[in-house]
Amino acid sequence: MSDQSFALEGGSSLAVSESVVMLSDGERLTHVDCSQITGVSRGGAELIVTRREEDPLRLRAATITDARAIEQALATCCGVSPLYRRRWNPNSD
């Protein structure tokens, strides 16, 4: 799989590759190994990436479509489990 890059709000960018996620905010570059990612949740265009022994990354994509693409890229590169949990449905048991 090739690297996938996404523009975020505020001029930041996110790149997802085989086993590393790189977040650039213009001043610094944050590398996150996929093995450290414990979950991804999305609400609208905002994503929260939880990590082992680190604060979560809060990302705001430019659009909901971009947020879905980022969510899919993280699932593809970092493995399906535990990223894809069924969304909570208050009408089900």
CSV table of N, CA and C in Angstrom, one decimal:
chain,number,residue,atom,x,y,z
A,1,MET,N,0.8,-1.2,0.0
A,1,MET,CA,0.0,0.0,0.0
A,1,MET,C,0.9,1.2,0.0
A,2,SER,N,0.5,2.2,-0.8
A,2,SER,CA,1.3,3.5,-0.8
A,2,SER,C,0.8,4.4,0.3
A,3,ASP,N,1.7,5.4,0.5
A,3,ASP,CA,1.3,6.4,1.5
A,3,ASP,C,0.1,7.2,1.1
A,4,GLN,N,-0.7,7.6,2.0
A,4,GLN,CA,-1.9,8.4,1.8
A,4,GLN,C,-1.8,9.6,2.6
A,5,SER,N,-1.9,10.8,2.0
A,5,SER,CA,-1.8,12.1,2.7
A,5,SER,C,-3.2,12.8,2.7
A,6,PHE,N,-3.4,13.5,3.8
A,6,PHE,CA,-4.7,14.2,4.0
A,6,PHE,C,-4.4,15.6,4.5
A,7,ALA,N,-5.1,16.6,4.1
A,7,ALA,CA,-5.0,17.9,4.6
A,7,ALA,C,-6.1,18.0,5.8
A,8,LEU,N,-5.6,18.6,6.9
A,8,LEU,CA,-6.5,18.8,8.0
A,8,LEU,C,-6.8,20.3,8.1
A,9,GLU,N,-7.8,20.7,9.0
A,9,GLU,CA,-8.1,22.1,9.2
A,9,GLU,C,-6.9,22.7,9.9
A,10,GLY,N,-6.7,24.0,9.6
A,10,GLY,CA,-5.6,24.7,10.3
A,10,GLY,C,-4.2,24.6,9.6
A,11,GLY,N,-4.2,24.0,8.4
A,11,GLY,CA,-2.9,23.8,7.7
A,11,GLY,C,-2.1,22.6,8.1
A,12,SER,N,-2.6,21.8,9.0
A,12,SER,CA,-1.9,20.6,9.4
A,12,SER,C,-2.1,19.5,8.3
A,13,SER,N,-1.3,18.4,8.3
A,13,SER,CA,-1.5,17.3,7.4
A,13,SER,C,-1.3,16.0,8.1
A,14,LEU,N,-1.8,15.0,7.5
A,14,LEU,CA,-1.7,13.6,8.1
A,14,LEU,C,-1.3,12.7,7.0
A,15,ALA,N,-0.2,11.9,7.2
A,15,ALA,CA,0.2,10.9,6.2
A,15,ALA,C,0.1,9.5,6.9
A,16,VAL,N,-0.5,8.6,6.2
A,16,VAL,CA,-0.7,7.2,6.7
A,16,VAL,C,0.1,6.3,5.8
A,17,SER,N,1.0,5.5,6.3
A,17,SER,CA,1.8,4.5,5.5
A,17,SER,C,1.6,3.1,6.1
A,18,GLU,N,2.4,2.2,5.6
A,18,GLU,CA,2.3,0.8,6.1
A,18,GLU,C,2.1,0.6,7.6
A,19,SER,N,3.0,1.2,8.4
A,19,SER,CA,2.9,1.0,9.8
A,19,SER,C,3.1,2.3,10.6
A,20,VAL,N,3.2,3.4,10.0
A,20,VAL,CA,3.4,4.7,10.7
A,20,VAL,C,2.4,5.7,10.3
A,21,VAL,N,1.9,6.5,11.2
A,21,VAL,CA,1.1,7.7,11.0
A,21,VAL,C,1.9,8.9,11.3
A,22,MET,N,2.0,9.8,10.4
A,22,MET,CA,2.8,11.1,10.6
A,22,MET,C,1.8,12.3,10.6
A,23,LEU,N,1.9,13.1,11.7
A,23,LEU,CA,1.0,14.3,11.8
A,23,LEU,C,2.0,15.5,11.8
A,24,SER,N,1.7,16.4,10.8
A,24,SER,CA,2.6,17.6,10.7
A,24,SER,C,1.7,18.8,11.0
A,25,ASP,N,2.1,19.7,11.9
A,25,ASP,CA,1.3,20.9,12.2
A,25,ASP,C,2.0,22.1,11.7
A,26,GLY,N,3.0,21.9,10.8
A,26,GLY,CA,3.8,23.0,10.3
A,26,GLY,C,5.1,23.3,11.1
A,27,GLU,N,5.1,23.1,12.4
A,27,GLU,CA,6.2,23.3,13.2
A,27,GLU,C,6.9,22.0,13.7
A,28,ARG,N,6.1,21.0,13.9
A,28,ARG,CA,6.7,19.7,14.3
A,28,ARG,C,6.0,18.6,13.6
A,29,LEU,N,6.7,17.5,13.6
A,29,LEU,CA,6.3,16.2,13.0
A,29,LEU,C,6.1,15.2,14.1
A,30,THR,N,4.9,14.6,14.2
A,30,THR,CA,4.7,13.6,15.2
A,30,THR,C,4.5,12.2,14.5
A,31,HIS,N,5.4,11.3,14.9
A,31,HIS,CA,5.3,9.9,14.3
A,31,HIS,C,4.6,9.0,15.3
A,32,VAL,N,3.6,8.2,14.8
A,32,VAL,CA,2.9,7.3,15.7
A,32,VAL,C,3.0,5.9,15.0
A,33,ASP,N,3.6,5.0,15.7
A,33,ASP,CA,3.7,3.6,15.2
A,33,ASP,C,2.3,3.0,15.3
A,34,CYS,N,1.8,2.3,14.3
A,34,CYS,CA,0.5,1.7,14.3
A,34,CYS,C,0.3,0.8,15.5
A,35,SER,N,1.3,0.1,15.9
A,35,SER,CA,1.2,-0.8,17.1
A,35,SER,C,0.8,0.0,18.4
A,36,GLN,N,0.9,1.3,18.4
A,36,GLN,CA,0.6,2.1,19.5
A,36,GLN,C,-0.8,2.6,19.5
A,37,ILE,N,-1.5,2.5,18.4
A,37,ILE,CA,-2.9,3.0,18.2
A,37,ILE,C,-3.8,1.9,18.8
A,38,THR,N,-4.7,2.4,19.7
A,38,THR,CA,-5.6,1.5,20.4
A,38,THR,C,-7.0,1.6,19.9
A,39,GLY,N,-7.3,2.7,19.3
A,39,GLY,CA,-8.7,2.9,18.8
A,39,GLY,C,-8.8,4.2,18.0
A,40,VAL,N,-9.9,4.3,17.2
A,40,VAL,CA,-10.2,5.5,16.4
A,40,VAL,C,-11.7,5.7,16.5
A,41,SER,N,-12.1,6.9,16.9
A,41,SER,CA,-13.5,7.2,16.8
A,41,SER,C,-13.7,8.4,16.0
A,42,ARG,N,-14.8,8.5,15.4
A,42,ARG,CA,-15.1,9.6,14.5
A,42,ARG,C,-16.5,10.2,14.8
A,43,GLY,N,-16.6,11.5,14.9
A,43,GLY,CA,-17.9,12.2,15.0
A,43,GLY,C,-17.8,13.3,14.0
A,44,GLY,N,-18.6,13.2,12.9
A,44,GLY,CA,-18.5,14.2,11.9
A,44,GLY,C,-17.2,14.3,11.2
A,45,ALA,N,-16.5,15.4,11.2
A,45,ALA,CA,-15.2,15.6,10.6
A,45,ALA,C,-14.1,15.4,11.6
A,46,GLU,N,-14.4,15.2,12.9
A,46,GLU,CA,-13.4,15.1,14.0
A,46,GLU,C,-13.1,13.6,14.2
A,47,LEU,N,-11.8,13.3,14.3
A,47,LEU,CA,-11.4,12.0,14.7
A,47,LEU,C,-10.5,12.1,16.0
A,48,ILE,N,-10.7,11.0,16.8
A,48,ILE,CA,-9.9,10.9,18.0
A,48,ILE,C,-9.1,9.6,17.9
A,49,VAL,N,-7.8,9.7,17.9
A,49,VAL,CA,-7.0,8.5,17.8
A,49,VAL,C,-6.4,8.2,19.1
A,50,THR,N,-6.8,7.2,19.8
A,50,THR,CA,-6.2,6.8,21.1
A,50,THR,C,-5.0,6.0,21.0
A,51,ARG,N,-4.0,6.3,21.9
A,51,ARG,CA,-2.7,5.6,21.8
A,51,ARG,C,-2.3,5.1,23.2
A,52,ARG,N,-1.5,4.0,23.1
A,52,ARG,CA,-1.0,3.5,24.4
A,52,ARG,C,-0.1,4.5,25.0
A,53,GLU,N,-0.3,4.7,26.3
A,53,GLU,CA,0.6,5.5,27.1
A,53,GLU,C,0.9,6.9,26.6
A,54,GLU,N,0.0,7.4,25.8
A,54,GLU,CA,0.1,8.8,25.2
A,54,GLU,C,-1.3,9.4,25.2
A,55,ASP,N,-1.2,10.8,25.2
A,55,ASP,CA,-2.5,11.5,25.0
A,55,ASP,C,-3.1,11.2,23.6
A,56,PRO,N,-4.4,11.2,23.5
A,56,PRO,CA,-5.0,11.0,22.2
A,56,PRO,C,-4.7,12.1,21.2
A,57,LEU,N,-4.7,11.7,20.0
A,57,LEU,CA,-4.6,12.7,18.9
A,57,LEU,C,-6.0,13.2,18.5
A,58,ARG,N,-6.2,14.5,18.5
A,58,ARG,CA,-7.5,15.0,18.0
A,58,ARG,C,-7.3,15.6,16.7
A,59,LEU,N,-7.9,15.1,15.7
A,59,LEU,CA,-7.8,15.5,14.3
A,59,LEU,C,-9.1,16.1,13.8
A,60,ARG,N,-9.0,17.2,13.0
A,60,ARG,CA,-10.2,17.7,12.4
A,60,ARG,C,-10.0,17.8,10.9
A,61,ALA,N,-10.6,16.9,10.2
A,61,ALA,CA,-10.5,16.8,8.7
A,61,ALA,C,-11.2,18.0,8.1
A,62,ALA,N,-10.9,18.3,6.9
A,62,ALA,CA,-11.5,19.4,6.2
A,62,ALA,C,-13.0,19.1,5.9
A,63,THR,N,-13.3,17.9,5.6
A,63,THR,CA,-14.7,17.5,5.3
A,63,THR,C,-15.0,16.1,6.0
A,64,ILE,N,-16.3,15.8,6.0
A,64,ILE,CA,-16.7,14.5,6.6
A,64,ILE,C,-16.1,13.4,5.6
A,65,THR,N,-16.1,13.6,4.3
A,65,THR,CA,-15.6,12.7,3.4
A,65,THR,C,-14.1,12.4,3.7
A,66,ASP,N,-13.4,13.4,3.9
A,66,ASP,CA,-11.9,13.3,4.3
A,66,ASP,C,-11.8,12.5,5.6
A,67,ALA,N,-12.7,12.8,6.6
A,67,ALA,CA,-12.6,12.1,7.8
A,67,ALA,C,-12.9,10.6,7.6
A,68,ARG,N,-13.8,10.2,6.8
A,68,ARG,CA,-14.1,8.8,6.5
A,68,ARG,C,-12.9,8.2,5.8
A,69,ALA,N,-12.3,8.9,4.9
A,69,ALA,CA,-11.1,8.4,4.2
A,69,ALA,C,-9.9,8.1,5.2
A,70,ILE,N,-9.7,9.1,6.1
A,70,ILE,CA,-8.7,8.9,7.1
A,70,ILE,C,-9.0,7.7,8.0
A,71,GLU,N,-10.2,7.5,8.4
A,71,GLU,CA,-10.6,6.4,9.2
A,71,GLU,C,-10.4,5.1,8.5
A,72,GLN,N,-10.7,5.0,7.2
A,72,GLN,CA,-10.5,3.9,6.3
A,72,GLN,C,-9.0,3.6,6.2
A,73,ALA,N,-8.2,4.6,5.9
A,73,ALA,CA,-6.7,4.5,5.8
A,73,ALA,C,-6.1,3.9,7.1
A,74,LEU,N,-6.5,4.4,8.2
A,74,LEU,CA,-6.0,3.9,9.5
A,74,LEU,C,-6.4,2.4,9.7
A,75,ALA,N,-7.6,2.1,9.3
A,75,ALA,CA,-8.1,0.7,9.4
A,75,ALA,C,-7.3,-0.2,8.5
A,76,THR,N,-7.0,0.2,7.3
A,76,THR,CA,-6.3,-0.6,6.3
A,76,THR,C,-4.8,-0.7,6.7
A,77,CYS,N,-4.2,0.4,7.1
A,77,CYS,CA,-2.7,0.3,7.4
A,77,CYS,C,-2.4,-0.3,8.8
A,78,CYS,N,-3.3,0.0,9.7
A,78,CYS,CA,-3.0,-0.4,11.1
A,78,CYS,C,-3.7,-1.6,11.5
A,79,GLY,N,-4.5,-2.2,10.7
A,79,GLY,CA,-5.2,-3.4,11.0
A,79,GLY,C,-6.7,-3.2,11.4
A,80,VAL,N,-7.5,-4.1,11.0
A,80,VAL,CA,-8.9,-3.9,11.3
A,80,VAL,C,-9.3,-3.8,12.7
A,81,SER,N,-8.7,-4.7,13.5
A,81,SER,CA,-9.0,-4.7,14.9
A,81,SER,C,-7.9,-4.0,15.7
A,82,PRO,N,-8.2,-3.2,16.6
A,82,PRO,CA,-9.5,-2.8,17.2
A,82,PRO,C,-10.1,-1.5,16.7
A,83,LEU,N,-9.7,-1.1,15.5
A,83,LEU,CA,-10.2,0.2,15.0
A,83,LEU,C,-11.6,0.2,14.6
A,84,TYR,N,-12.1,-1.0,14.1
A,84,TYR,CA,-13.5,-1.0,13.7
A,84,TYR,C,-14.3,-1.7,14.7
A,85,ARG,N,-15.0,-1.0,15.6
A,85,ARG,CA,-16.0,-1.5,16.5
A,85,ARG,C,-17.3,-1.1,16.0
A,86,ARG,N,-18.3,-1.9,16.2
A,86,ARG,CA,-19.7,-1.5,15.8
A,86,ARG,C,-20.0,-0.2,16.5
A,87,ARG,N,-20.6,0.7,15.7
A,87,ARG,CA,-21.1,2.0,16.3
A,87,ARG,C,-22.2,1.7,17.2
A,88,TRP,N,-22.3,2.5,18.3
A,88,TRP,CA,-23.3,2.3,19.3
A,88,TRP,C,-24.6,2.7,18.8
A,89,ASN,N,-25.6,1.8,19.0
A,89,ASN,CA,-27.0,2.0,18.5
A,89,ASN,C,-27.8,2.0,19.8
A,90,PRO,N,-28.4,3.1,20.2
A,90,PRO,CA,-29.2,3.1,21.4
A,90,PRO,C,-30.5,2.3,21.3
A,91,ASN,N,-30.9,2.0,20.1
A,91,ASN,CA,-32.1,1.2,19.9
A,91,ASN,C,-31.9,-0.3,19.9
A,92,SER,N,-30.7,-0.8,20.0
A,92,SER,CA,-30.4,-2.2,20.1
A,92,SER,C,-29.9,-2.6,21.4
A,93,ASP,N,-29.9,-3.9,21.7
A,93,ASP,CA,-29.5,-4.4,23.0
A,93,ASP,C,-28.0,-4.4,23.1
